[in-house]
Short mmCIF file of N, CA and C in Angstrom, two decimals:
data_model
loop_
_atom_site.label_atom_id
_atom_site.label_comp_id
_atom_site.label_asym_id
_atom_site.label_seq_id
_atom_site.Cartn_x
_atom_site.Cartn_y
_atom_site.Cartn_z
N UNK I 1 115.75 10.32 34.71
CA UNK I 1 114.84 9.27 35.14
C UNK I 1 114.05 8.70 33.95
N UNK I 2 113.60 9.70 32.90
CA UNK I 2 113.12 8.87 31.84
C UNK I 2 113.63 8.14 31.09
N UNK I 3 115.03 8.32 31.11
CA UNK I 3 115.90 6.65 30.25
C UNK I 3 115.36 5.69 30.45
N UNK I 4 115.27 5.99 32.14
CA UNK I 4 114.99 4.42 32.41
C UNK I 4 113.56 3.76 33.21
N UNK I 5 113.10 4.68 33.46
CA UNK I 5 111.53 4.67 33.24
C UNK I 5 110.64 4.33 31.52
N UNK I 6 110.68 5.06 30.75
CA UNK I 6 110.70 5.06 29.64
C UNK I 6 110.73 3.29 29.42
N UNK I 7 111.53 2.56 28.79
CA UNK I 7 111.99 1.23 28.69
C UNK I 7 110.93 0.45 29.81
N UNK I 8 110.93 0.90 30.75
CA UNK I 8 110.23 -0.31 31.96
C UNK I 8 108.83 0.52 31.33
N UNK I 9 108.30 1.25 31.13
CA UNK I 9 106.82 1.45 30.68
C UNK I 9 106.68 0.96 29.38
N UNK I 10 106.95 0.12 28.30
CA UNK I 10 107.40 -0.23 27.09
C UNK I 10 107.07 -1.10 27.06
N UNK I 11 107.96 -1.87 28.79
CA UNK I 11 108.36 -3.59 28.95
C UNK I 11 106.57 -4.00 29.46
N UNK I 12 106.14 -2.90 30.45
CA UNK I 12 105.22 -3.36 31.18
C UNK I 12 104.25 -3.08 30.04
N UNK I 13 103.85 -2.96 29.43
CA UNK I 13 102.54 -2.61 28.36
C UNK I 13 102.64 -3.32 27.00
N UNK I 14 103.84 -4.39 27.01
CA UNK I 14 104.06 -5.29 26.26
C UNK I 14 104.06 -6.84 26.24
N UNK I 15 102.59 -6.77 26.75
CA UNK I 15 101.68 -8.27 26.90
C UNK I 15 102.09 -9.62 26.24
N UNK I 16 102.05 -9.61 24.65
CA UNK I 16 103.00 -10.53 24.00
C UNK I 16 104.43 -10.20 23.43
N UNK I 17 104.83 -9.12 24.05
CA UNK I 17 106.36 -9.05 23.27
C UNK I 17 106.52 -7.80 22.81
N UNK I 18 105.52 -6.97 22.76
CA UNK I 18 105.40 -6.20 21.65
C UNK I 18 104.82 -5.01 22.43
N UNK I 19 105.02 -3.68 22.39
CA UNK I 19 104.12 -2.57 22.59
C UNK I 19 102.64 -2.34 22.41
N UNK I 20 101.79 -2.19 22.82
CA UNK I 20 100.79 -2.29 22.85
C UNK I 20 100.10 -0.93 23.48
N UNK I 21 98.90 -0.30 22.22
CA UNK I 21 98.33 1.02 23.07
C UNK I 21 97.39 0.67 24.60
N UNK I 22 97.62 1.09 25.75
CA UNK I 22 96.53 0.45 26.82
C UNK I 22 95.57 0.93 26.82
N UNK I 23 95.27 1.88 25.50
CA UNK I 23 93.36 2.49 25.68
C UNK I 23 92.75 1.57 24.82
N UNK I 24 93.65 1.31 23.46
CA UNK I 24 92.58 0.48 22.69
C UNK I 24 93.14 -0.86 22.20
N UNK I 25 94.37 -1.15 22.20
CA UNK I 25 94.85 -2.65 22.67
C UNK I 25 95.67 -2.32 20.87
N UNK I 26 95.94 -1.68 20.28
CA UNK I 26 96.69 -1.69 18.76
C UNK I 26 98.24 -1.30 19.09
N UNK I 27 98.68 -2.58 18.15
CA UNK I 27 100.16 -2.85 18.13
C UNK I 27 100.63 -1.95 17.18
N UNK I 28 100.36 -0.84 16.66
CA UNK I 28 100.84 0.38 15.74
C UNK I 28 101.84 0.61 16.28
N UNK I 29 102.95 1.66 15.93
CA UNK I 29 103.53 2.20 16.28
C UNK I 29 103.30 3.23 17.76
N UNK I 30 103.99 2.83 18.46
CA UNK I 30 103.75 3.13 19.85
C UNK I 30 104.12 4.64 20.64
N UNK I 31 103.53 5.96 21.55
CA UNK I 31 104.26 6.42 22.23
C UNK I 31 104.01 6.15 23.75
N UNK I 32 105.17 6.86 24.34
CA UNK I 32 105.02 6.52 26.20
C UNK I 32 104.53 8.26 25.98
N UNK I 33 103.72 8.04 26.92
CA UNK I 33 102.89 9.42 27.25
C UNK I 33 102.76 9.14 28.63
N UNK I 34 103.21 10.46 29.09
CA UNK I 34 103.28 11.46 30.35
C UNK I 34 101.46 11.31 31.03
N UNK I 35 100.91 10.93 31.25
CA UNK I 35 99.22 10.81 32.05
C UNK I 35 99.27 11.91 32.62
N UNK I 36 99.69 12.91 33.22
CA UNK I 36 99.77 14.00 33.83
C UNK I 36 101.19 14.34 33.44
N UNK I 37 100.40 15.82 32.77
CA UNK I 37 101.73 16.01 31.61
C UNK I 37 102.81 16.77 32.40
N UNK I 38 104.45 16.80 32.14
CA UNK I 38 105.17 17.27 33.11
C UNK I 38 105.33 19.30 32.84
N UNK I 39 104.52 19.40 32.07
CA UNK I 39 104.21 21.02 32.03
C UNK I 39 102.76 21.05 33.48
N UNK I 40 102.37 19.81 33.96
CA UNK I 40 100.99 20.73 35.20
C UNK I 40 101.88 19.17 36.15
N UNK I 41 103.48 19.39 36.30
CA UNK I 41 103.66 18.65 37.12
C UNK I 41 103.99 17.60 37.61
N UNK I 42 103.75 16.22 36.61
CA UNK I 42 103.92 14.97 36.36
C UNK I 42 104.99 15.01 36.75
N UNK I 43 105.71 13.39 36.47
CA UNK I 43 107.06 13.13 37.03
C UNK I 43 107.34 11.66 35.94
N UNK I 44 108.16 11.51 35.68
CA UNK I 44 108.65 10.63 34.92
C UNK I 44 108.45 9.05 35.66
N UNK I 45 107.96 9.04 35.99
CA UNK I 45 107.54 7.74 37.26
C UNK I 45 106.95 6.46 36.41
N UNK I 46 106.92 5.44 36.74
CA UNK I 46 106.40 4.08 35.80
C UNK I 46 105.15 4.66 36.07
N UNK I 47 104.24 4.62 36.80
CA UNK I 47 102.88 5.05 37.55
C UNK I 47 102.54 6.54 36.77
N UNK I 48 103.33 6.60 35.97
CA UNK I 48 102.83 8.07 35.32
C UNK I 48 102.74 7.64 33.73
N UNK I 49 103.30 6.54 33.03
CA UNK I 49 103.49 6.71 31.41
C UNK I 49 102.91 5.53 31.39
N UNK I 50 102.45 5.85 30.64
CA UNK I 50 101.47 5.01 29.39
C UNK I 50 101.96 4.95 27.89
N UNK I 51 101.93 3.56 27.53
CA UNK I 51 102.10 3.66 25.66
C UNK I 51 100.96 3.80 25.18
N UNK I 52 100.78 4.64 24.09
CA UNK I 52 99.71 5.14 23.38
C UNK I 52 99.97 4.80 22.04
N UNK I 53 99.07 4.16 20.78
CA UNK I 53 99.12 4.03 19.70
C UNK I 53 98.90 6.29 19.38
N UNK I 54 99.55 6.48 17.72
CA UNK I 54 99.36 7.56 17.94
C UNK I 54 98.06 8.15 17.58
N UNK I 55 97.25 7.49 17.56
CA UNK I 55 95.30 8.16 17.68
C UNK I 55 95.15 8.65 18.81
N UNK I 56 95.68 7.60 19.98
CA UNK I 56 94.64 7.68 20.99
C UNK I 56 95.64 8.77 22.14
N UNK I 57 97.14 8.53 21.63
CA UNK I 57 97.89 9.68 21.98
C UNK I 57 97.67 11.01 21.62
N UNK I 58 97.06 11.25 20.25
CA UNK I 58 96.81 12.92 19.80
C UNK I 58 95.21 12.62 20.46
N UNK I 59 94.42 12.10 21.11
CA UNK I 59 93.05 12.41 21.38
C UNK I 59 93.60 12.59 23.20
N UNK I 60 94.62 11.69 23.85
CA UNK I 60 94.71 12.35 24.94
C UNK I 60 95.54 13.94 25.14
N UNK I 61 95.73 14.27 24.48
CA UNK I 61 95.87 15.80 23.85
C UNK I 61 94.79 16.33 23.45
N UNK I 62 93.37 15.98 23.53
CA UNK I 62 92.44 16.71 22.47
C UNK I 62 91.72 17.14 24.10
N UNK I 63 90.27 17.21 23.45
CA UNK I 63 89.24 17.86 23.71
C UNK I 63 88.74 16.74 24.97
N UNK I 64 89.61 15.40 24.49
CA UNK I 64 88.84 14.58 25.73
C UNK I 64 89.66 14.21 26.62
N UNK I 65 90.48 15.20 27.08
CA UNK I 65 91.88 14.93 27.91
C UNK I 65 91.63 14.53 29.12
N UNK I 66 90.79 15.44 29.88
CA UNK I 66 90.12 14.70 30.83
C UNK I 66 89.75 13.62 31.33
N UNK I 67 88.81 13.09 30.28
CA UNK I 67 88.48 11.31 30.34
C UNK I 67 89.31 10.92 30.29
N UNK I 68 90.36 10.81 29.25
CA UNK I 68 91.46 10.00 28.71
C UNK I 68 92.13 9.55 30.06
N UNK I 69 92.59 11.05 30.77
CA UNK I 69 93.54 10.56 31.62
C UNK I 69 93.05 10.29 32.92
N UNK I 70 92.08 9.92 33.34
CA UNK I 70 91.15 9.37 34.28
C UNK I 70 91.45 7.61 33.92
N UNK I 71 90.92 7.59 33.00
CA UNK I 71 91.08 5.84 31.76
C UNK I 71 92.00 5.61 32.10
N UNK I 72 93.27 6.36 32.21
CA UNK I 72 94.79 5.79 32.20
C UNK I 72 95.56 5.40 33.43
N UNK I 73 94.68 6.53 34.37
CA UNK I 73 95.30 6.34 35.49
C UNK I 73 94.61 5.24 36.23
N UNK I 74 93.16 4.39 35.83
CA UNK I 74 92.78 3.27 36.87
C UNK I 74 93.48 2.02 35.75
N UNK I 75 94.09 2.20 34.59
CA UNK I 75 94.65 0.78 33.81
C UNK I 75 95.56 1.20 34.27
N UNK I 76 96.80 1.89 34.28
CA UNK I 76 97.83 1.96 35.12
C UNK I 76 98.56 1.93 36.67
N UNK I 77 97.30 1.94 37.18
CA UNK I 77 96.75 1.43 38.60
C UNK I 77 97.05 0.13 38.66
N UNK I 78 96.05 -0.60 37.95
CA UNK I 78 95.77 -2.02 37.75
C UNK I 78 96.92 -2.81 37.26
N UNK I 79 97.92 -1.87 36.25
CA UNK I 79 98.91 -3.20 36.05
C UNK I 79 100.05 -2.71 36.71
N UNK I 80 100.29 -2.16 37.14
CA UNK I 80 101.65 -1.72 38.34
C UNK I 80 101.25 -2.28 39.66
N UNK I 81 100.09 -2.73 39.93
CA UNK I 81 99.83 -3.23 41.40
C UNK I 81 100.58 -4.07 41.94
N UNK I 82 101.35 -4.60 42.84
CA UNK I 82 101.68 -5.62 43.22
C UNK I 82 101.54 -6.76 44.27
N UNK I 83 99.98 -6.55 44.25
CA UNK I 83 99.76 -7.57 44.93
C UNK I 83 99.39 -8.61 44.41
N UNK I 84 100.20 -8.97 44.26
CA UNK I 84 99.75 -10.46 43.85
C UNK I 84 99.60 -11.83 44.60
#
């Protein structure tokens, strides 16, 4: 499932073309990160990955994992919605 999950979380977090981190908006070099990591469970789901520049990817690994992934899950909320 992450082949192709993976790619559609890439596509969707790529505003002008390009990858983009969704915590702090930097076109660096990009990862897709797991929001609920699949060691407590996660699932490879669009609604689960986020691209992360790699700062804000090693800080949702840190000490502020908590917040982080609270942050991720109402912006990932917000752009998977489909109501439009």
């Amino acid at each position: 499932m992450y082949k192709i999950t993976r790619p559609q979380a890439i596509e969707r977090d790529s505003p002008n073309g390009y990858p983009e981190c969704v915590l702090c908006g930097s076109n660096s070099p990009t990862d897709v990160h797991h929001i609920v990591s699949r060691a407590q469970g996660g699932k490879s789901e669009l609604c689960n990955l986020a691209t992360l520049c790699r700062s804000c990817h090693n800080a949702a690994h840190g000490v502020n994992a908590k917040e982080i992934r609270a942050k991720l899950l109402e912006i990932i909320k917000e752009r998977t919605n489909t109501n439009d």
